[in-house]
XYZ file of C-alpha atoms in Angstrom:
649
model
C 187.120 96.746 114.510
C 186.907 95.006 111.146
C 188.444 95.343 107.688
C 186.380 98.378 106.702
C 187.139 100.278 109.904
C 190.851 99.544 109.504
C 190.707 100.755 105.910
C 189.060 103.998 107.019
C 191.767 104.428 109.631
C 194.423 103.865 106.945
C 192.706 106.480 104.776
C 192.863 109.006 107.620
C 196.562 108.275 108.036
C 197.067 108.798 104.310
C 195.392 112.197 104.574
C 197.672 112.981 107.495
C 200.643 111.910 105.371
C 199.609 114.296 102.597
C 199.262 117.125 105.118
C 202.716 116.448 106.564
C 204.156 116.238 103.066
C 202.622 119.632 102.238
C 204.126 121.134 105.407
C 207.513 119.638 104.483
C 207.300 121.216 101.026
C 206.493 124.610 102.571
C 209.435 124.397 104.976
C 211.860 123.225 102.291
C 210.756 126.005 99.953
C 211.397 128.550 102.726
C 214.822 127.016 103.276
C 215.672 127.221 99.578
C 214.352 130.790 99.496
C 216.877 131.871 102.132
C 219.574 129.638 100.649
C 219.400 131.478 97.333
C 219.554 134.794 99.192
C 222.695 133.618 101.005
C 224.324 132.403 97.765
C 223.796 135.743 96.017
C 224.871 137.687 99.104
C 228.026 135.585 99.477
C 228.804 135.995 95.785
C 228.240 139.781 96.140
C 225.907 139.739 93.163
C 224.754 143.263 92.320
C 221.528 141.878 90.904
C 220.431 141.231 94.464
C 220.363 144.978 94.996
C 218.123 145.527 91.991
C 215.030 147.275 93.285
C 211.564 147.269 91.814
C 209.130 149.635 93.465
C 211.594 150.296 96.281
C 211.940 146.645 97.302
C 214.665 144.103 96.359
C 213.336 141.399 94.070
C 214.357 138.818 96.663
C 211.561 139.996 98.952
C 208.849 139.772 96.298
C 206.115 137.198 96.747
C 206.635 136.112 93.146
C 210.131 134.874 93.998
C 208.921 132.853 96.991
C 206.086 131.431 94.885
C 208.670 130.354 92.324
C 210.673 128.557 95.036
C 207.514 126.852 96.296
C 206.501 125.676 92.829
C 209.980 124.343 92.042
C 210.273 122.425 95.330
C 206.756 121.027 95.018
C 207.424 119.993 91.418
C 210.705 118.239 92.256
C 209.232 116.311 95.208
C 205.979 115.488 93.410
C 207.658 114.317 90.211
C 210.130 112.219 92.198
C 207.349 110.701 94.302
C 205.083 109.957 91.345
C 207.940 108.403 89.380
C 208.769 106.094 92.267
C 205.117 105.225 92.873
C 204.634 104.393 89.204
C 207.468 101.881 89.406
C 206.017 100.363 92.566
C 202.496 100.172 91.111
C 203.470 96.987 89.276
C 202.991 95.148 92.574
C 204.582 94.297 95.885
C 207.190 92.144 94.168
C 209.035 95.303 93.076
C 209.819 96.094 96.716
C 210.900 92.528 97.439
C 213.164 92.347 94.399
C 214.724 95.737 95.174
C 215.917 94.217 98.458
C 217.401 91.183 96.723
C 214.436 88.911 97.363
C 213.934 85.630 95.502
C 210.477 84.200 94.831
C 209.972 81.031 96.860
C 208.494 78.549 94.406
C 205.711 76.351 95.676
C 207.529 73.143 94.721
C 210.635 73.963 96.749
C 212.366 71.039 98.454
C 214.005 73.156 101.163
C 212.633 72.317 104.611
C 212.565 75.898 105.846
C 210.971 77.261 102.691
C 208.287 74.541 102.734
C 207.499 75.349 106.361
C 207.313 79.055 105.524
C 204.893 78.477 102.633
C 202.750 76.210 104.802
C 202.420 78.887 107.488
C 201.570 81.549 104.883
C 198.921 79.294 103.300
C 197.332 78.598 106.680
C 197.119 82.282 107.503
C 195.761 83.159 104.043
C 192.960 80.579 104.198
C 192.062 81.581 107.748
C 191.887 85.277 106.866
C 190.034 84.918 103.567
C 192.880 86.644 101.718
C 194.419 85.090 98.664
C 197.735 83.347 99.218
C 200.401 86.006 98.580
C 203.686 85.434 96.802
C 206.525 84.812 99.239
C 210.031 86.183 98.742
C 213.150 85.081 100.579
C 215.991 87.522 101.261
C 218.732 84.903 101.097
C 221.646 87.172 101.959
C 220.100 88.608 105.125
C 221.069 87.040 108.460
C 218.859 89.354 110.488
C 215.436 88.199 111.709
C 212.995 90.326 109.745
C 209.985 90.272 107.426
C 207.668 92.654 105.584
C 204.439 92.848 103.580
C 204.257 94.971 100.433
C 201.685 95.779 97.770
C 198.802 98.040 96.845
C 195.922 95.559 97.009
C 195.108 92.192 98.530
C 195.684 90.483 95.198
C 199.159 91.900 94.555
C 200.472 91.538 98.099
C 203.752 89.778 98.773
C 205.417 88.727 101.991
C 209.183 88.966 102.254
C 211.136 87.030 104.875
C 214.845 86.983 105.633
C 216.874 83.797 105.735
C 217.665 84.550 109.352
C 213.956 84.619 110.134
C 213.150 81.159 108.786
C 216.341 79.573 110.169
C 216.390 81.065 113.673
C 212.731 80.821 114.711
C 210.533 77.891 115.696
C 207.347 77.241 113.764
C 205.215 78.974 116.411
C 207.489 82.013 116.344
C 207.484 82.107 112.546
C 203.693 81.881 112.652
C 203.619 84.899 114.952
C 205.786 86.923 112.549
C 203.662 85.946 109.526
C 200.473 86.768 111.441
C 201.980 90.192 112.199
C 202.561 90.777 108.473
C 199.065 89.565 107.535
C 197.638 92.121 109.941
C 199.417 94.834 107.932
C 197.811 93.439 104.766
C 194.337 93.345 106.299
C 194.629 96.710 108.056
C 195.424 98.555 104.831
C 198.956 99.436 105.914
C 200.572 98.225 102.681
C 199.241 101.000 100.453
C 200.215 103.588 103.058
C 203.704 102.087 103.257
C 204.114 102.287 99.486
C 203.072 105.940 99.531
C 205.583 106.635 102.281
C 208.317 105.214 100.051
C 207.225 107.592 97.295
C 207.177 110.626 99.592
C 210.605 109.871 101.046
C 212.061 109.299 97.586
C 210.666 112.641 96.415
C 212.291 114.440 99.329
C 215.645 112.819 98.576
C 215.508 114.384 95.113
C 216.382 117.721 96.751
C 219.656 116.384 98.161
C 220.475 114.512 94.937
C 220.025 117.723 92.970
C 222.305 119.446 95.466
C 224.937 116.724 95.076
C 224.843 117.224 91.310
C 225.427 120.968 91.700
C 228.193 120.370 94.212
C 230.265 118.617 91.572
C 229.457 121.157 88.861
C 231.409 124.125 90.270
C 231.699 127.326 88.310
C 234.257 130.073 88.591
C 232.208 132.152 90.978
C 231.551 129.276 93.428
C 227.782 129.650 93.215
C 227.148 126.005 92.285
C 229.012 124.478 95.191
C 227.403 126.894 97.626
C 223.948 126.117 96.284
C 224.724 122.412 96.044
C 226.034 122.219 99.593
C 223.010 124.092 100.861
C 220.638 121.776 99.008
C 222.455 118.781 100.454
C 221.956 120.210 103.928
C 218.294 120.965 103.254
C 217.870 117.503 101.767
C 219.318 115.995 104.937
C 216.893 118.037 107.023
C 214.123 116.857 104.724
C 215.168 113.263 105.346
C 214.966 113.887 109.084
C 211.481 115.262 108.548
C 210.594 112.182 106.486
C 211.912 109.937 109.262
C 209.771 111.789 111.764
C 206.734 111.423 109.476
C 207.327 107.669 109.219
C 207.795 107.431 112.964
C 204.628 109.370 113.770
C 202.512 107.241 111.440
C 204.038 103.790 111.887
C 204.840 103.230 115.553
C 201.276 102.690 116.760
C 200.635 100.322 113.846
C 203.386 98.009 115.061
C 201.710 97.636 118.454
C 198.410 96.915 116.687
C 200.049 94.336 114.405
C 201.652 92.563 117.385
C 198.303 92.478 119.185
C 196.603 91.194 116.031
C 199.186 88.425 115.676
C 198.389 87.370 119.224
C 194.660 87.443 118.426
C 195.075 85.442 115.211
C 197.203 82.650 116.667
C 195.944 82.612 120.281
C 199.523 81.729 121.155
C 201.266 84.524 123.111
C 204.572 82.654 123.058
C 204.745 82.874 119.269
C 205.076 86.622 118.731
C 206.747 87.337 122.093
C 209.423 84.651 121.679
C 210.128 85.850 118.143
C 210.794 89.319 119.555
C 212.951 87.825 122.314
C 215.082 85.941 119.788
C 215.623 89.202 117.934
C 216.848 90.737 121.180
C 219.186 87.798 121.742
C 220.626 87.922 118.239
C 223.812 89.824 117.446
C 222.437 90.856 114.063
C 218.935 91.614 115.321
C 216.660 92.805 112.520
C 219.247 94.672 110.444
C 219.240 94.389 106.649
C 222.309 94.800 104.461
C 220.411 95.593 101.265
C 221.335 98.901 99.651
C 217.732 100.100 99.635
C 216.962 99.011 103.196
C 216.558 102.635 104.310
C 213.568 102.997 101.962
C 211.595 100.268 103.741
C 212.413 100.937 107.396
C 208.721 101.576 108.087
C 207.574 98.335 106.399
C 209.628 95.711 108.189
C 208.862 93.608 111.258
C 211.722 95.268 113.124
C 214.136 98.142 112.576
C 216.188 97.255 109.527
C 218.747 100.059 109.732
C 220.982 101.281 112.558
C 219.669 100.258 115.937
C 221.208 103.437 117.384
C 218.592 105.692 115.773
C 216.967 108.019 118.273
C 213.477 107.160 119.436
C 212.177 110.403 117.926
C 212.973 109.221 114.408
C 212.642 105.442 114.891
C 209.922 103.797 112.813
C 209.413 101.024 115.391
C 208.835 101.105 119.149
C 211.644 99.795 121.378
C 211.867 96.002 121.325
C 211.413 95.771 125.081
C 208.179 97.779 124.936
C 206.771 95.526 122.203
C 207.529 92.409 124.238
C 205.903 93.800 127.382
C 202.778 94.733 125.408
C 202.151 91.057 124.578
C 203.804 89.597 127.699
C 203.337 92.009 130.631
C 205.198 89.746 133.100
C 208.314 89.374 130.954
C 211.445 89.108 133.118
C 213.702 90.923 130.648
C 215.519 87.803 129.425
C 216.107 87.398 125.692
C 216.334 84.089 123.809
C 219.232 82.924 121.690
C 218.508 82.221 118.005
C 218.015 78.562 117.141
C 220.893 76.569 115.767
C 220.404 75.913 112.072
C 218.765 72.572 111.326
C 219.254 70.628 108.109
C 215.981 69.384 106.690
C 214.831 67.932 109.996
C 211.149 67.066 110.358
C 209.187 69.433 112.546
C 208.651 67.820 115.939
C 207.095 70.654 117.849
C 203.338 71.008 118.134
C 201.692 74.311 118.778
C 198.983 74.608 121.448
C 196.338 75.378 118.847
C 197.195 72.250 116.821
C 196.790 69.964 119.818
C 193.170 71.064 120.144
C 192.224 70.169 116.590
C 191.594 66.527 117.233
C 188.688 67.267 119.580
C 187.493 70.629 118.305
C 184.072 69.878 116.812
C 183.682 73.418 115.458
C 186.351 72.768 112.829
C 185.091 72.026 109.337
C 186.407 68.579 108.462
C 187.223 67.645 104.893
C 185.270 64.365 104.689
C 181.545 64.966 104.702
C 178.022 63.781 104.099
C 175.193 65.690 102.478
C 174.013 68.523 104.733
C 172.026 71.159 102.822
C 171.386 73.677 105.608
C 174.065 75.253 107.742
C 173.271 75.431 111.459
C 173.250 79.122 112.263
C 170.903 80.002 115.089
C 169.490 83.104 113.462
C 170.082 85.920 111.014
C 172.228 87.866 113.476
C 174.677 84.984 113.964
C 175.372 84.591 110.237
C 175.619 88.350 109.747
C 178.138 88.548 112.570
C 180.154 85.777 110.914
C 180.249 87.509 107.527
C 180.901 91.003 108.870
C 184.034 89.805 110.663
C 185.876 90.935 107.555
C 189.604 90.655 108.164
C 189.129 89.278 111.696
C 190.907 85.947 112.156
C 189.748 83.753 115.026
C 191.099 80.496 116.395
C 188.443 78.468 114.576
C 189.456 80.014 111.248
C 193.123 79.138 111.725
C 192.197 75.683 113.022
C 190.079 75.083 109.905
C 192.967 76.111 107.652
C 195.414 73.807 109.443
C 192.969 70.900 109.337
C 192.281 71.385 105.639
C 195.961 71.491 104.704
C 196.744 68.441 106.825
C 193.859 66.469 105.306
C 194.989 66.990 101.704
C 196.354 63.796 100.102
C 200.043 63.981 99.256
C 199.480 63.788 95.455
C 197.256 66.880 95.706
C 199.795 68.758 97.834
C 202.572 67.912 95.384
C 200.592 68.867 92.286
C 199.113 72.099 93.618
C 202.609 73.405 94.383
C 204.134 72.322 91.066
C 203.855 74.671 88.047
C 203.908 71.610 85.767
C 201.060 69.838 87.590
C 198.855 72.546 89.069
C 196.602 72.488 85.983
C 195.696 68.897 86.878
C 194.266 70.005 90.221
C 192.376 72.891 88.629
C 190.685 70.601 86.112
C 190.018 67.982 88.787
C 188.058 70.587 90.762
C 185.488 70.573 87.935
C 185.524 66.831 87.254
C 182.001 65.410 87.416
C 181.065 62.377 89.490
C 178.665 61.108 86.843
C 180.391 58.509 84.633
C 178.687 59.641 81.414
C 179.769 63.227 82.010
C 183.283 62.053 82.834
C 183.579 60.541 79.354
C 182.739 63.931 77.815
C 185.185 65.721 80.089
C 188.003 63.270 79.353
C 187.492 63.898 75.647
C 187.669 67.668 76.242
C 190.946 67.371 78.157
C 192.459 65.028 75.565
C 191.598 67.468 72.776
C 192.859 70.512 74.694
C 196.221 68.965 75.656
C 196.629 66.660 72.630
C 197.293 63.558 74.700
C 195.462 61.049 76.840
C 198.002 61.152 79.660
C 196.742 64.475 80.994
C 193.139 63.269 80.965
C 194.022 60.128 82.924
C 196.023 62.182 85.442
C 193.073 64.546 85.967
C 190.712 61.618 86.482
C 193.054 60.170 89.092
C 193.460 63.552 90.794
C 189.677 63.938 90.994
C 189.398 60.771 93.077
C 191.399 62.461 95.834
C 189.008 65.430 95.953
C 185.632 63.703 95.821
C 185.000 63.999 99.581
C 185.911 67.657 100.004
C 183.327 70.407 100.427
C 182.914 73.240 97.950
C 184.437 75.671 100.460
C 187.470 73.396 100.720
C 187.785 73.226 96.931
C 187.592 77.000 96.537
C 190.300 77.241 99.195
C 192.465 74.999 96.995
C 192.182 77.610 94.258
C 193.539 80.195 96.701
C 196.470 77.892 97.491
C 197.133 77.383 93.781
C 197.051 81.110 92.996
C 200.797 81.837 93.354
C 201.623 78.833 91.152
C 199.038 79.734 88.499
C 200.545 83.204 88.387
C 203.853 81.696 87.250
C 202.254 80.154 84.162
C 202.730 81.888 80.832
C 199.835 83.745 79.222
C 199.495 80.947 76.654
C 199.382 78.268 79.359
C 196.788 80.157 81.402
C 194.658 80.779 78.318
C 194.789 77.083 77.448
C 193.830 76.124 81.000
C 191.039 78.707 81.269
C 189.483 77.588 77.979
C 189.627 73.984 79.123
C 188.076 74.829 82.511
C 185.175 76.603 80.814
C 184.625 73.642 78.487
C 184.691 71.196 81.419
C 182.136 73.245 83.334
C 179.823 73.374 80.305
C 180.253 69.704 79.370
C 176.864 68.761 80.828
C 175.117 71.662 79.109
C 174.609 73.691 82.261
C 176.602 75.678 84.791
C 176.125 75.107 88.507
C 176.931 77.753 91.090
C 180.160 76.085 92.234
C 181.432 75.846 88.660
C 180.647 79.502 88.048
C 182.234 80.500 91.365
C 185.466 78.753 90.420
C 185.514 80.232 86.903
C 184.694 83.725 88.215
C 187.545 83.634 90.726
C 189.977 82.348 88.079
C 188.892 85.124 85.706
C 189.252 87.737 88.447
C 192.807 86.685 89.261
C 193.707 86.359 85.582
C 192.688 89.988 85.028
C 194.921 91.039 87.925
C 197.871 89.254 86.345
C 197.488 91.089 83.055
C 200.606 92.990 81.982
C 198.513 96.135 81.502
C 197.041 96.052 85.024
C 198.661 98.367 87.566
C 197.384 98.176 91.123
C 198.528 101.668 92.020
C 196.780 103.460 89.170
C 194.161 106.037 90.061
C 190.619 104.711 89.821
C 187.389 106.644 89.930
C 185.219 105.735 92.900
C 181.491 105.248 92.471
C 178.600 105.311 94.907
C 175.649 102.953 95.257
C 173.329 105.013 93.073
C 175.771 104.893 90.152
C 175.754 101.079 90.104
C 172.130 100.578 91.179
C 171.329 98.266 88.265
C 174.335 96.094 89.047
C 173.341 95.882 92.702
C 169.863 94.775 91.644
C 171.432 91.855 89.779
C 173.581 90.860 92.773
C 170.690 90.980 95.249
C 168.386 89.173 92.819
C 170.977 86.416 92.360
C 171.170 85.871 96.119
C 167.386 85.692 96.336
C 167.190 83.237 93.452
C 169.705 80.718 94.824
C 168.251 80.934 98.338
C 165.479 78.424 97.537
C 162.989 80.786 99.163
C 159.438 80.837 97.758
C 158.871 83.510 95.114
C 156.816 85.841 97.365
C 159.520 85.689 100.028
C 162.177 86.448 97.392
C 160.278 89.588 96.386
C 160.000 90.672 100.017
C 163.703 90.024 100.601
C 164.684 91.958 97.460
C 162.520 94.941 98.418
C 163.947 94.997 101.948
C 167.503 94.891 100.603
C 166.955 97.742 98.158
C 165.338 99.808 100.894
C 168.286 99.087 103.196
C 170.590 100.527 100.522
C 168.246 103.481 99.837
C 167.796 102.323 96.246
C 164.824 101.568 94.067
C 164.362 98.817 91.530
C 162.794 95.505 90.642
C 164.122 91.990 90.246
C 165.486 91.709 86.689
C 163.359 89.563 84.404
C 166.374 87.499 83.335
C 169.489 86.615 85.270
C 172.664 84.973 84.047
C 176.067 84.220 85.499
C 177.600 86.486 82.873
C 175.524 89.463 84.011
C 176.288 88.663 87.635
C 180.053 88.666 87.011
C 179.886 91.978 85.153
C 177.773 93.449 87.965
C 180.351 92.428 90.559
C 183.124 93.936 88.458
C 181.254 97.245 88.294
C 180.962 97.259 92.087
C 184.710 96.897 92.662
C 185.065 100.688 92.465
C 182.497 101.361 95.187
C 183.533 103.703 97.954
C 184.629 101.918 101.105
C 181.503 102.748 103.117
C 179.244 101.711 100.236
C 181.156 98.458 99.816
C 180.616 97.717 103.498
C 176.896 98.462 103.130
C 176.655 96.107 100.154
C 178.407 93.263 101.998
C 176.140 93.789 105.008
C 173.021 93.806 102.833
C 174.116 90.627 101.044
C 174.557 88.856 104.388
C 171.090 90.017 105.479
C 169.597 88.649 102.256
C 171.270 85.278 102.717
C 169.887 84.901 106.239
C 166.517 86.505 105.431
C 164.677 83.167 105.725
C 166.566 82.329 108.942
C 168.507 79.561 107.173
C 171.758 79.393 105.257
C 172.637 76.898 102.527
C 176.080 76.193 101.148
C 175.252 77.697 97.746
C 174.726 81.039 99.458
C 178.092 80.707 101.180
C 179.711 79.960 97.801
C 178.199 83.096 96.266
C 179.238 85.159 99.281
C 182.810 83.919 98.824
C 182.880 85.076 95.186
C 181.402 88.460 96.131
C 184.079 88.873 98.806
C 186.927 87.890 96.459
C 185.910 90.204 93.620
C 185.168 93.126 95.953
C 188.487 92.390 97.716
C 186.984 91.987 101.174
C 188.830 89.250 103.116
C 185.952 87.318 104.677
C 187.247 84.337 106.713
C 185.883 80.849 105.941
C 182.468 80.027 107.346
C 183.104 77.509 110.116
C 180.213 75.527 111.508
C 179.661 72.432 113.614
C 177.923 70.170 111.123
C 179.725 68.413 108.322
C 179.927 70.376 105.070
C 178.165 69.696 101.816
C 179.964 68.250 98.824
C 180.490 70.464 95.835
C 178.516 68.183 93.525
């Protein structure tokens, strides 16, 4: 399975959730129907005996319909209100649990190790680096992923998790959470929070009535009954969460094993949970709302299996380690800023693994894929992390010079790295760019710092440099609107300093613009968006396919043949546009973001076929494919190949 298949599976589960929610509403409305009958009967209300057409009004279908509408309205309004609050992004969930954003320039050993593991997994998966939140007051070993989309995802980790696990075990937990991000579980989890919150509105309304007694005792009877029905509704909600979530935990554990190729990581993390007195419990007041989102059960461990959102710990361990002897591990003793001495099995292979893309390179214009099918298979592994992908990410991060690592994690220096990514190697162009930076930041110090930073990046490939943007994303997000606007204007001026725009420069600017739009205060990830099909954006698809053909360096006749084959593959008609520009290409990609899932998969597949149409792949095509994947929010892992990569300039 790949990203698109997982997303379809998540969509089916969402439909199942809506069906179960509808059934819950029906059952609750029936319960309230009989509750009202009991209240009037107990109060000996003569109105109950009022007959219309020989039948008490209680037995009329209009009365039941009224109960149904009221219950549906209360649950729906409660759910939609909660979902609207959560639509701001995954950080709302993390902050509701007392989470603190882990800043990239942290000096804490455990936090630095956590961020490093998250960055490795993000680069390997092709996802952007998510914000990381630390639940400082939680001693339990737990974690979660929250958000609506890839770009607003956050990962939350407890203090007990980062202090009581080894690096390999922490990597297994983070890989587990990344699988939830890639599999589309986050959006489903958010919707589950909304549904459960809506159901609790029934009991809250009952509690309000319970304390608003009248002389005839109707209010406390009705309130007590609503409390009871609300409790039954909560049991139903727990069963819904259990029925939807349990199988996903097994899948996430298996995915973590697949991503890391280290069975000891995820299994030992689970064993340490079993050996901990606290386990995975959370003390946060709203912990019950996120029981289905966490790595392990975060509420009472005595919950019955029928209503538990997670499988038994022992079963999860045996799934990844069939020969487990039943022995748990004790949590690690807390270290104090000690250097990491352990080396994971995958890291020990890196020194001799010639399939890993190394940072230092010579010019190599053509990438060594055997044929069209091999490249297509590489691209269509959307959301599938392999050992080579994780090895590439670890190698890249280890090869970064310390000044780059420091600056890219510092909100006060990250702009230096961003400008250095666009710094030209030609001395004449450098003079122009230095003047642009000096004018933009009103001092020469910034320009000199950028020039120095650029010397550290001169040997890195364009794929490496675009990965640096992904690493910088959480730090850029912390900048004020004025700071980002200043930086974006300067980046555009640097790219245009030589009077032209190369593909790498456009790719960087397009990704920055895409993320900047996501960070807008008016953007809400959870808002309803109208889906479109291929025919509705046919002109935009023509531009995208034509752009791939144009940068492919194929002869003109072969470009025409490739374009025609691509349009036929998508069941569309059209011709190569007479004029192409990067501006039109960016707008075309934006229009395609609302494509239906199946159509988006077809477009990605067609783009990969176009790139390999001439049985060769160049790095410019890989750059364009990366931008397409980022804007369409399809997590394509980095392209790893045996030969040394091409420089960006």
